[in-house]
Coordinates of C-alpha atoms in Angstrom, one line a residue:
M1 CA 0.0 -0.2 0.0
L2 CA 2.8 2.4 1.2
I3 CA 4.4 1.5 -2.3
A4 CA 1.4 2.2 -4.1
I5 CA 1.0 5.6 -2.8
F6 CA 5.1 6.4 -3.3
A7 CA 4.4 5.7 -6.5
L8 CA 1.6 7.8 -7.3
W9 CA 3.0 10.8 -5.3
A10 CA 6.3 10.2 -7.7
A11 CA 4.2 9.9 -10.8
T12 CA 2.0 13.3 -10.1
H13 CA 5.3 15.0 -8.6
S14 CA 7.3 14.6 -11.7
M15 CA 4.8 15.8 -14.0
A16 CA 6.2 19.1 -13.7
Q17 CA 9.7 18.4 -14.5
T18 CA 11.5 16.7 -16.8
R19 CA 13.0 13.8 -17.2
E20 CA 16.6 15.4 -17.3
Q21 CA 15.5 17.6 -14.2
L22 CA 14.3 14.5 -12.6
L23 CA 17.3 12.6 -12.9
E24 CA 19.7 15.1 -11.6
Q25 CA 17.4 15.4 -8.6
L26 CA 17.7 11.7 -8.0
L27 CA 21.7 11.6 -8.4
E28 CA 21.7 14.6 -6.0
E29 CA 20.0 12.9 -3.4
D30 CA 21.0 9.2 -3.8
R31 CA 24.4 9.4 -6.2
A32 CA 26.1 6.5 -4.6
N33 CA 23.2 3.7 -4.6
V34 CA 22.6 4.9 -8.4
E35 CA 25.9 4.3 -9.1
T36 CA 25.9 1.3 -7.1
L37 CA 23.0 0.0 -9.7
M38 CA 24.3 1.2 -12.7
L39 CA 28.5 -0.2 -12.5
Y40 CA 26.7 -3.7 -12.8
P41 CA 27.5 -5.1 -16.8
E42 CA 25.3 -3.6 -19.6
E43 CA 22.3 -6.7 -19.2
T44 CA 22.4 -6.5 -15.2
R45 CA 21.4 -2.9 -15.5
Q46 CA 18.8 -3.5 -17.9
H47 CA 17.1 -6.0 -15.4
I48 CA 17.9 -3.8 -12.6
L49 CA 16.0 -1.1 -14.4
E50 CA 12.9 -3.7 -16.0
A51 CA 12.5 -4.7 -12.1
S52 CA 12.3 -1.3 -10.7
K53 CA 8.8 -0.7 -12.7
H54 CA 7.2 -3.1 -10.4
P55 CA 8.7 -2.0 -6.6
E56 CA 6.2 -4.1 -5.6
A57 CA 7.1 -7.6 -6.9
L58 CA 10.7 -6.5 -4.8
I59 CA 8.7 -6.2 -1.9
R60 CA 7.0 -9.5 -2.3
M61 CA 10.1 -10.9 -3.2
Q62 CA 11.7 -9.5 -0.2
T63 CA 9.3 -11.3 2.4
L64 CA 9.9 -14.6 0.7
Q65 CA 13.3 -14.3 1.1
S66 CA 13.3 -13.6 4.5
R67 CA 10.7 -16.5 5.4
S68 CA 13.0 -19.0 3.7
Q69 CA 16.2 -17.4 5.5
T70 CA 14.4 -17.7 8.7
A71 CA 13.2 -21.3 8.0
F72 CA 17.4 -22.0 6.6
R73 CA 18.8 -20.9 9.5
S74 CA 16.5 -22.3 12.2
L75 CA 17.2 -26.2 10.3
M76 CA 21.1 -25.5 10.8
E77 CA 21.4 -23.5 13.9
T78 CA 21.0 -27.4 15.9
Y79 CA 24.3 -28.2 14.0
P80 CA 28.1 -27.7 14.8
E81 CA 30.2 -24.6 13.3
R82 CA 32.3 -27.2 11.4
V83 CA 29.2 -28.8 9.4
Q84 CA 26.9 -24.9 9.5
Q85 CA 30.4 -23.9 7.7
Q86 CA 30.7 -26.5 5.0
V87 CA 26.9 -26.7 4.3
W88 CA 26.4 -23.6 3.3
D89 CA 29.2 -23.4 1.2
L90 CA 27.9 -26.1 -0.9
T91 CA 24.6 -23.7 -1.1
R92 CA 26.7 -21.5 -3.4
Y93 CA 27.1 -23.8 -5.9
P94 CA 24.0 -24.3 -8.8
G95 CA 22.4 -27.6 -8.1
L96 CA 25.0 -29.2 -6.1
I97 CA 22.9 -30.5 -3.1
E98 CA 20.1 -31.4 -5.8
R99 CA 22.6 -33.5 -7.4
L100 CA 24.1 -35.3 -4.5
V101 CA 20.5 -35.9 -2.6
G102 CA 18.6 -36.6 -6.0
E103 CA 21.5 -38.3 -8.4
A104 CA 24.3 -39.7 -6.4
R105 CA 22.5 -40.9 -3.3
G106 CA 24.9 -41.3 -1.1
S107 CA 27.4 -43.2 -3.5
R108 CA 30.9 -42.8 -3.5
N109 CA 31.3 -43.7 -7.1
A110 CA 28.1 -41.6 -8.1
I111 CA 29.6 -38.6 -5.9
I112 CA 33.3 -38.6 -7.3
R113 CA 31.8 -38.3 -10.9
L114 CA 29.7 -35.6 -10.1
L115 CA 31.8 -33.2 -8.8
E116 CA 34.4 -33.1 -11.4
E117 CA 32.0 -30.8 -12.9
Y118 CA 32.5 -28.1 -10.0
P119 CA 35.6 -26.5 -8.8
A120 CA 38.2 -28.7 -6.5
E121 CA 37.4 -26.4 -3.5
A122 CA 33.7 -27.8 -3.6
R123 CA 34.7 -31.6 -3.6
E124 CA 36.0 -32.3 0.4
P125 CA 33.2 -30.7 1.8
A126 CA 30.6 -32.4 -0.8
I127 CA 31.8 -36.1 0.1
A128 CA 32.2 -35.6 3.9
M129 CA 28.7 -33.7 3.9
S130 CA 27.3 -37.3 1.7
D131 CA 28.9 -39.0 4.5
E132 CA 27.5 -37.9 7.6
Q133 CA 24.9 -35.5 7.1
F134 CA 23.0 -36.9 4.4
G135 CA 19.6 -36.0 6.0
L136 CA 20.5 -32.6 6.1
L137 CA 21.7 -32.3 2.9
A138 CA 17.8 -33.8 2.0
R139 CA 15.8 -31.4 4.4
V140 CA 18.0 -28.3 3.1
D141 CA 16.9 -29.4 -0.9
N142 CA 13.2 -29.7 0.3
L143 CA 13.6 -26.1 1.0
Q144 CA 15.2 -25.4 -1.8
R145 CA 12.7 -26.8 -3.5
E146 CA 9.8 -24.8 -1.7
S147 CA 11.6 -21.8 -2.0
D148 CA 12.0 -22.2 -6.2
A149 CA 8.2 -23.5 -5.9
A150 CA 7.0 -20.2 -4.1
F151 CA 9.2 -17.9 -6.7
R152 CA 7.6 -19.3 -9.7
N153 CA 3.9 -18.9 -8.4
F154 CA 4.8 -15.7 -8.3
L155 CA 6.2 -14.4 -11.0
S156 CA 2.9 -16.2 -13.1
N157 CA 1.6 -12.7 -12.6
Y158 CA 4.1 -10.6 -14.2
P159 CA 5.3 -10.4 -18.0
E160 CA 7.9 -12.7 -18.9
R161 CA 9.8 -9.5 -19.4
T162 CA 9.6 -8.3 -15.8
A163 CA 9.9 -12.1 -14.5
A164 CA 13.2 -12.6 -16.7
A165 CA 14.6 -9.4 -14.6
L166 CA 13.5 -10.8 -11.5
R167 CA 15.0 -14.5 -12.0
A168 CA 18.2 -13.2 -12.9
L169 CA 18.4 -10.7 -10.2
V170 CA 18.2 -13.9 -8.0
N171 CA 21.9 -14.2 -8.4
E172 CA 22.9 -10.8 -7.7
P173 CA 21.3 -10.3 -4.2
E174 CA 23.8 -7.3 -3.4
A175 CA 21.8 -5.9 -6.0
M176 CA 18.4 -7.0 -4.4
E177 CA 20.0 -6.0 -1.2
V178 CA 20.5 -2.1 -2.3
M179 CA 16.8 -2.0 -4.4
T180 CA 15.1 -3.4 -1.2
E181 CA 17.2 -0.8 1.5
N182 CA 16.7 1.9 -0.8
M183 CA 13.0 1.6 -2.2
R184 CA 12.8 5.2 -3.2
T185 CA 15.6 5.5 -5.4
T186 CA 14.2 2.1 -7.0
V187 CA 10.9 3.7 -7.5
Q188 CA 12.2 6.4 -8.9
L189 CA 14.4 4.5 -11.7
G190 CA 11.4 2.6 -12.7
D191 CA 9.5 6.0 -13.4
L192 CA 12.2 7.3 -15.5
Y193 CA 13.0 3.8 -17.4
N194 CA 9.1 3.8 -17.7
R195 CA 8.8 7.2 -19.3
D196 CA 11.3 6.3 -21.7
P197 CA 13.3 3.0 -21.8
Y198 CA 15.8 4.1 -24.9
W199 CA 16.8 7.2 -23.2
M200 CA 16.7 5.2 -19.9
L201 CA 19.1 3.0 -20.9
Q202 CA 21.4 5.6 -22.8
Q203 CA 21.6 7.8 -19.5
A204 CA 22.5 4.5 -17.0
D205 CA 25.2 3.9 -19.7
R206 CA 26.8 7.4 -19.1
I207 CA 26.4 7.0 -15.7
S208 CA 28.3 3.9 -15.1
L209 CA 31.0 5.0 -17.2
D210 CA 31.4 8.3 -15.3
A211 CA 31.2 6.2 -12.2
A212 CA 34.2 4.1 -13.3
R213 CA 36.3 7.2 -14.3
Q214 CA 36.2 8.9 -11.4
R215 CA 36.4 5.2 -9.0
A216 CA 39.8 4.7 -11.2
K217 CA 41.0 8.6 -10.3
D218 CA 39.6 7.7 -6.1
L219 CA 41.3 4.9 -6.8
D220 CA 45.1 6.4 -7.7
A221 CA 44.8 8.9 -5.1
W222 CA 44.2 6.0 -2.8
K223 CA 47.4 4.7 -4.0
Q224 CA 49.6 7.7 -4.0
S225 CA 48.4 8.4 -0.5
V226 CA 49.6 4.8 0.9
E227 CA 52.9 5.1 -0.9
A228 CA 53.5 8.7 0.9
N229 CA 52.4 7.2 4.0
P230 CA 55.8 4.8 5.2
E231 CA 54.2 4.4 8.7
A232 CA 50.6 3.6 7.7
R233 CA 51.2 1.4 4.8
R234 CA 53.0 -0.7 7.2
E235 CA 50.1 -1.1 9.8
L236 CA 47.8 -1.6 6.9
E237 CA 50.0 -4.7 5.9
Q238 CA 50.4 -5.7 9.4
S239 CA 46.5 -5.1 10.0
A240 CA 45.7 -7.4 7.1
Q241 CA 47.7 -10.0 8.7
T242 CA 45.7 -10.0 11.8
Y243 CA 42.4 -9.9 9.4
A244 CA 43.3 -12.7 7.8
R245 CA 44.3 -14.8 11.7
E246 CA 40.8 -13.5 13.1
Y247 CA 38.7 -13.1 10.3
G248 CA 39.7 -14.3 6.9
Y249 CA 38.4 -16.7 4.5
D250 CA 41.0 -19.9 4.2
D251 CA 40.5 -21.3 0.5
A252 CA 43.7 -22.6 -1.0
S253 CA 41.9 -21.7 -4.4
Y254 CA 41.8 -18.4 -3.6
N255 CA 46.3 -17.9 -3.4
Y256 CA 47.3 -15.4 -5.2
A257 CA 50.3 -14.3 -7.3
P258 CA 50.6 -12.5 -10.3
V259 CA 52.3 -14.2 -13.2
E260 CA 54.6 -12.0 -14.8
R261 CA 56.5 -13.2 -18.0
P262 CA 57.7 -10.5 -20.1
P263 CA 57.3 -8.4 -22.5
Y264 CA 53.5 -9.4 -21.6
V265 CA 51.3 -10.1 -18.6
V266 CA 49.2 -13.3 -18.0
T267 CA 45.9 -12.5 -16.0
E268 CA 44.3 -15.0 -13.5
R269 CA 40.7 -14.7 -13.3
H270 CA 38.6 -16.0 -10.5
Y271 CA 35.0 -16.6 -10.0
Y272 CA 33.5 -16.1 -6.7
H273 CA 29.6 -17.7 -6.3
P274 CA 27.5 -16.0 -4.0
Y275 CA 25.6 -17.6 -1.1
P276 CA 21.9 -18.1 -2.7
Y277 CA 19.2 -15.3 -2.3
W278 CA 16.7 -17.6 -0.4
F279 CA 18.7 -18.5 2.2
G280 CA 21.1 -15.3 3.0
Y281 CA 24.4 -15.1 3.6
P282 CA 25.5 -16.9 6.9
Y283 CA 24.7 -14.9 10.2
W284 CA 27.9 -14.7 11.5
Y285 CA 29.4 -12.4 9.2
S286 CA 29.1 -8.9 10.8
A287 CA 28.6 -7.0 7.5
P288 CA 26.5 -7.9 4.3
R289 CA 28.9 -10.8 2.7
W290 CA 27.4 -12.4 -0.1
R291 CA 30.2 -13.3 -1.7
P292 CA 33.3 -15.5 0.3
R293 CA 36.3 -14.2 -1.2
P294 CA 40.2 -14.5 -0.5
Y295 CA 42.1 -12.2 2.0
W296 CA 43.5 -10.0 -1.0
Y297 CA 40.5 -8.9 -2.8
D298 CA 39.3 -7.4 1.6
W299 CA 42.9 -5.9 1.7
G300 CA 42.9 -4.4 -1.7
F301 CA 46.5 -4.9 -2.3
Y302 CA 48.9 -8.3 -2.7
V303 CA 52.4 -8.7 -1.4
R304 CA 55.7 -8.8 -3.6
P305 CA 57.3 -12.3 -3.6
G306 CA 60.8 -9.7 -2.7
G307 CA 58.2 -8.1 -0.1
G308 CA 56.3 -4.7 -0.3
I309 CA 52.6 -4.3 -0.8
V310 CA 51.2 -3.6 -4.5
V311 CA 48.2 -1.7 -4.2
F312 CA 45.5 -2.4 -6.9
D313 CA 42.3 -1.9 -5.1
F314 CA 40.5 -0.2 -2.2
P315 CA 40.3 -2.1 1.2
S316 CA 36.1 -3.6 1.1
Y317 CA 34.0 -1.9 3.4
Y318 CA 34.5 -5.5 5.3
F319 CA 37.7 -4.8 6.0
V320 CA 37.2 -1.5 6.6
N321 CA 34.5 -2.1 9.4
W322 CA 35.8 -5.3 10.7
Y323 CA 38.9 -2.5 11.7
Y324 CA 36.6 0.2 13.8
R325 CA 34.3 -2.5 14.9
R326 CA 37.1 -3.6 17.7
P327 CA 38.8 -0.2 19.0
I328 CA 41.8 -2.2 19.7
H329 CA 42.6 -2.1 16.3
V330 CA 42.6 2.1 16.4
Y331 CA 45.2 1.6 18.9
N332 CA 47.2 -1.1 17.6
Y333 CA 46.9 0.9 14.1
P334 CA 46.6 4.7 14.8
Y335 CA 48.7 5.7 11.3
L336 CA 46.2 3.8 9.6
A337 CA 43.4 5.1 11.4
G338 CA 44.6 8.5 10.3
L339 CA 45.4 7.6 6.5
Y340 CA 41.8 6.5 6.5
V341 CA 40.6 9.7 8.3
D342 CA 42.7 11.7 5.5
Y343 CA 41.0 9.8 2.6
Y344 CA 37.4 10.1 4.0
Y345 CA 37.3 14.5 4.2
G346 CA 39.3 14.2 1.1
Y347 CA 36.7 12.3 -1.4
R348 CA 33.2 12.6 0.5
R349 CA 31.3 11.4 -2.1
S350 CA 33.1 8.3 -2.8
S351 CA 31.5 4.9 -2.0
C352 CA 34.3 3.1 -1.8
G353 CA 34.5 0.9 1.4
I354 CA 36.8 3.5 3.7
V355 CA 34.3 7.0 3.1
I356 CA 31.3 4.6 4.4
G357 CA 33.1 2.9 6.9
V358 CA 34.9 6.4 8.4
D359 CA 31.2 8.2 7.6
R360 CA 29.5 5.2 9.9
W361 CA 33.0 5.3 13.1
R362 CA 31.9 8.6 13.0
R363 CA 28.9 9.1 13.3
R364 CA 28.7 6.5 16.4
N365 CA 31.8 8.1 17.8
Y366 CA 30.3 11.6 18.1
A367 CA 30.1 11.8 21.4
V368 CA 34.2 12.0 21.8
V369 CA 35.3 12.3 18.3
G370 CA 34.5 15.3 16.5
D371 CA 35.5 16.8 13.1
V372 CA 38.2 19.6 14.7
W373 CA 39.5 16.2 16.9
L374 CA 39.9 14.3 13.5
R375 CA 40.7 17.2 10.9
D376 CA 43.8 18.2 12.9
R377 CA 46.7 16.5 12.6
N378 CA 48.9 17.5 15.3
G379 CA 48.8 14.7 18.2
R380 CA 46.5 12.7 16.6
V381 CA 48.0 9.6 16.7
D382 CA 48.2 10.0 20.4
R383 CA 44.2 11.2 20.7
F384 CA 43.6 7.8 18.3
R385 CA 45.2 5.4 21.1
E386 CA 44.4 7.2 23.5
F387 CA 40.9 6.5 21.7
G388 CA 41.1 2.9 21.5
R389 CA 42.2 2.4 24.7
M390 CA 39.8 3.9 26.6
E391 CA 36.6 2.6 25.0
D392 CA 38.7 -1.0 25.0
E393 CA 38.3 -0.4 28.6
R394 CA 34.9 1.1 28.6
E395 CA 33.7 -2.0 26.9
R396 CA 34.8 -4.1 29.1
F397 CA 33.7 -2.2 32.3
N398 CA 30.2 -2.4 30.3
R399 CA 30.3 -5.8 29.8
N400 CA 31.7 -6.8 33.4
N401 CA 28.6 -4.6 34.8
P402 CA 25.1 -5.1 33.6
G403 CA 23.0 -2.5 34.6
R404 CA 25.5 0.3 35.5
E405 CA 26.7 0.9 32.2
I406 CA 28.5 4.2 31.4
P407 CA 27.9 5.9 28.1
Q408 CA 31.3 7.6 26.3
R409 CA 31.3 11.2 26.9
E410 CA 30.4 10.6 30.5
Y411 CA 33.3 8.0 30.7
A412 CA 35.9 10.1 29.1
V413 CA 34.8 13.0 30.9
Q414 CA 35.2 10.8 34.4
N415 CA 38.8 9.9 33.5
T416 CA 40.2 12.9 31.6
T417 CA 43.3 13.0 33.8
K418 CA 43.7 9.2 32.2
Y419 CA 43.2 10.3 28.9
P420 CA 44.1 14.0 28.4
R421 CA 44.5 14.3 25.1
L422 CA 41.2 12.7 23.9
T423 CA 39.6 15.4 26.1
E424 CA 40.7 18.5 25.3
R425 CA 38.6 18.8 21.9
L426 CA 35.5 16.9 23.4
P427 CA 32.4 18.0 20.6
E428 CA 29.6 19.5 21.7
P429 CA 27.1 17.4 23.4
A430 CA 24.9 15.7 21.4
P431 CA 21.1 16.1 21.6
A432 CA 19.4 14.3 24.1
D433 CA 17.4 11.8 21.7
N434 CA 20.7 11.3 19.6
R435 CA 23.5 10.4 22.6
P436 CA 25.7 7.7 22.9
G437 CA 23.8 5.0 23.7
D438 CA 20.3 5.6 22.5
P439 CA 19.1 3.1 20.4
R440 CA 18.5 4.9 17.7
T441 CA 22.2 5.7 17.1
N442 CA 23.2 2.5 16.4
D443 CA 21.4 3.4 12.6
P444 CA 24.5 5.1 11.1
R445 CA 21.9 7.1 8.9
R446 CA 20.3 8.8 12.2
E447 CA 23.8 9.8 13.7
V448 CA 23.6 13.3 11.8
A449 CA 24.8 15.3 14.6
P450 CA 24.4 19.0 12.4
R451 CA 21.2 18.5 13.5
T452 CA 21.5 19.6 17.1
T453 CA 20.8 23.7 15.8
E454 CA 17.6 24.4 14.2
P455 CA 15.3 21.6 13.1
R456 CA 15.7 20.9 17.2
T457 CA 14.9 24.0 17.6
Q458 CA 11.8 24.7 15.9
Q459 CA 10.1 21.9 17.5
P460 CA 9.3 23.7 20.7
I461 CA 8.9 27.0 18.7
E462 CA 5.5 25.3 16.9
A463 CA 4.8 23.1 20.3
P464 CA 2.7 26.1 22.0
R465 CA 0.5 27.3 18.5
R466 CA -1.2 23.8 19.2
E467 CA -1.5 24.0 22.9
T468 CA -2.6 28.2 22.9
A469 CA -6.7 26.8 22.2
P470 CA -6.9 24.1 25.7
R471 CA -4.8 27.0 27.8
T472 CA -7.2 29.3 27.4
T473 CA -9.7 30.1 30.3
E474 CA -13.2 29.1 30.1
P475 CA -15.2 29.4 26.5
R476 CA -13.2 26.5 25.4
T477 CA -15.7 26.2 22.4
Q478 CA -14.7 30.1 21.1
Q479 CA -10.9 29.8 21.7
P480 CA -10.5 27.9 18.6
V481 CA -10.8 31.8 17.2
E482 CA -7.0 31.7 17.9
A483 CA -6.6 35.8 19.1
P484 CA -3.4 35.2 19.8
R485 CA -2.1 33.6 16.1
R486 CA -4.7 36.3 14.7
D487 CA -2.4 39.3 16.6
T488 CA 0.9 38.1 14.5
A489 CA -0.6 40.4 11.6
P490 CA -0.7 43.7 13.7
R491 CA 1.8 43.3 16.0
T492 CA 4.9 42.8 13.6
T493 CA 5.6 42.9 10.2
E494 CA 8.5 39.9 10.2
P495 CA 7.4 36.4 9.8
R496 CA 4.8 34.2 12.3
T497 CA 8.0 32.2 13.4
Q498 CA 8.9 34.9 16.2
Q499 CA 5.2 35.6 17.5
P500 CA 4.4 32.1 19.0
V501 CA 8.2 32.0 20.4
E502 CA 7.0 35.2 22.7
A503 CA 3.6 33.7 23.3
P504 CA 4.7 31.1 26.0
R505 CA 7.4 34.1 27.7
S506 CA 4.8 36.2 28.8
A507 CA 0.9 35.8 29.0
E508 CA 0.4 39.8 29.6
P509 CA -0.8 39.7 25.7
R510 CA -3.5 36.8 25.7
R511 CA -5.0 38.2 28.8
E512 CA -5.0 42.1 27.3
T513 CA -7.4 40.1 24.1
T514 CA -9.6 37.1 25.5
P515 CA -10.7 39.4 28.4
T516 CA -12.8 42.0 25.9
R517 CA -14.5 39.1 24.7
T518 CA -15.3 36.7 27.5
E519 CA -15.1 39.7 30.8
T520 CA -16.8 42.4 29.2
P521 CA -18.7 43.5 32.0
R522 CA -15.8 44.3 33.6
S523 CA -14.3 46.8 31.0
T524 CA -16.0 50.2 30.6
E525 CA -17.5 51.1 26.8
P526 CA -13.8 53.0 25.8
R527 CA -12.0 49.2 25.9
R528 CA -15.3 47.7 24.3
E529 CA -14.8 49.8 22.1
T530 CA -11.3 49.7 21.1
A531 CA -11.3 46.0 21.5
P532 CA -12.8 45.0 18.4
T533 CA -11.9 47.7 16.1
R534 CA -8.1 47.9 16.8
T535 CA -7.4 44.4 16.9
E536 CA -10.0 42.4 15.1
A537 CA -10.1 45.0 12.1
P538 CA -6.6 43.7 10.6
R539 CA -7.4 40.6 11.1
S540 CA -9.4 40.1 8.8
A541 CA -11.0 41.0 5.3
E542 CA -13.6 44.3 4.7
P543 CA -17.0 42.1 5.2
R544 CA -15.9 40.1 8.3
R545 CA -15.4 43.5 10.1
E546 CA -18.3 44.8 9.9
T547 CA -20.3 42.1 10.4
A548 CA -17.9 41.2 13.6
P549 CA -18.0 44.2 15.6
T550 CA -21.5 44.5 15.2
R551 CA -23.1 41.5 16.5
T552 CA -20.3 41.3 19.3
E553 CA -21.1 45.2 20.2
T554 CA -24.9 44.8 20.5
P555 CA -24.8 42.5 23.0
R556 CA -22.7 43.5 25.0
S557 CA -23.6 47.3 25.2
A558 CA -27.0 46.0 27.1
E559 CA -25.9 46.1 31.2
P560 CA -27.9 42.6 32.2
R561 CA -25.2 39.7 32.1
K562 CA -29.2 37.8 30.5
E563 CA -28.3 39.3 27.4
T564 CA -24.9 38.5 27.6
A565 CA -25.2 34.9 27.0
P566 CA -26.8 35.3 23.7
A567 CA -24.0 36.9 23.0
R568 CA -21.8 33.8 23.8
S569 CA -24.5 31.9 21.5
T570 CA -24.4 34.3 18.3
T571 CA -20.8 35.0 18.0
P572 CA -19.7 31.8 18.0
T573 CA -20.8 31.1 14.4
P574 CA -18.9 33.7 13.3
S575 CA -15.9 33.1 15.3
R576 CA -16.4 29.2 13.9
E577 CA -16.2 30.8 10.5
K578 CA -12.8 33.1 11.0
G579 CA -11.3 30.2 12.7
K580 CA -11.2 27.4 9.7
S581 CA -10.1 30.4 7.5
S582 CA -7.1 31.1 10.3
G583 CA -6.5 27.5 10.5
E584 CA -6.7 27.1 6.4
E585 CA -4.1 29.9 6.4
L586 CA -1.3 27.9 8.5
R587 CA -1.8 24.7 7.1

């Protein structure tokens, strides 16, 4: 329902804009994700744009995937870790488990013959699981069949062109993840493609080419920065070795050693099958990781036979996320932290793993780490070390003292003498609803520190406007006329936003205006004359100025209070009309 509403809004909103303007606006709002999708090969880009025309199909596929993934993990979680890893690996090879269960049926000779068609790294776990866990493989195969059947039934509701695109995208789970997590961008891409497919395909080619060129420039800048900083280069290599020991993907077939035979170079190509979309990637990965890759892919460099490193790509987001996930890494490799930070501030528009990783780390630790703190290179290595040591100690304290956890900034302030360089430049405290430890700060998109100014102050300003009616005196039915709102026009020539600021500070202006209408017996004749003529005349148009005074003054002129009651019963009619008109203006 929400997707349909948004699609309708996008269609109506785009009527007043040209396709060029819409695409340019989309690139300004979400260039990173657009470029990520457009960097896929041409055929995959066509599938992405075709699927974008049917966002509801992507949402339904995501629902199917979530159900099958939950069922698969529930099936696997009761088995040892070794068994889980081997079965997860077997699912990456299309049709392998199905053939092991249906064709081989546990026969060793049949399994060996069958495995000749698959990579060498799949043979050992296939034989082991067929011998030890044939029943588990059969249940996994049954779950896969159920998911495929549900998907085929789902595709029957769409044209063949769309169905073919969705079938192809199942083999590109990374693209599916980007499209479903950024549905606003997906809907707008689909709208542009639906308007003019040929034009949008041309623009997709252009965006892909521009993004590839820009990425090459950014990569060249990264290589130069690594070469110019020997301390950081050494720590990059050391951290990569630690990564391999702690959390690498060990596979002998992934050993990378480029063969150079002058005058030509032999390039080795490696193909990495993703985990199946319907089962998802393993839950033990700390970040989305659909394709297990070798160490050197995550590092972005390889080691020369004689020593030294050769940078050929950016470090993957998975590697950068691993680096920042544990504060002790920042302590051990502070020069590398400075290298990452310098590149982040120099190439903020890049969509590489460095920029994404640093940005999320900065937002997550904004209570003690600010832009001034990060940009200043004087003493920055010592500050990084202090930060890593402090966060490591604070996390251990919080783990050992449940219920007595200390927020990041408070812990730093309490230990100022212990961390003098860290606390000498603490940023301004974050807002109360975005402080460290608040659950909402877990979402990197919500941790925007600059939101501390205008958006925060505007909310209290608008609140008194809504509360003016309930705060008035006895005749609550008459108060929706909202006299204080109408008084803003004659009192000031500046925007209305200033009046609600003064309203809550002093109640005097409201006491003057409301008694003139409700407590007529207390005031003298001159006051009764001045209140309607001077305050109400500028508020409304000429016809209302004539009617309002005549209806309100005639009953008030009579002395007995008995006649004031009819005045209250007659005046609400025009006052309610005025209230409606003022309410419409405010909206």
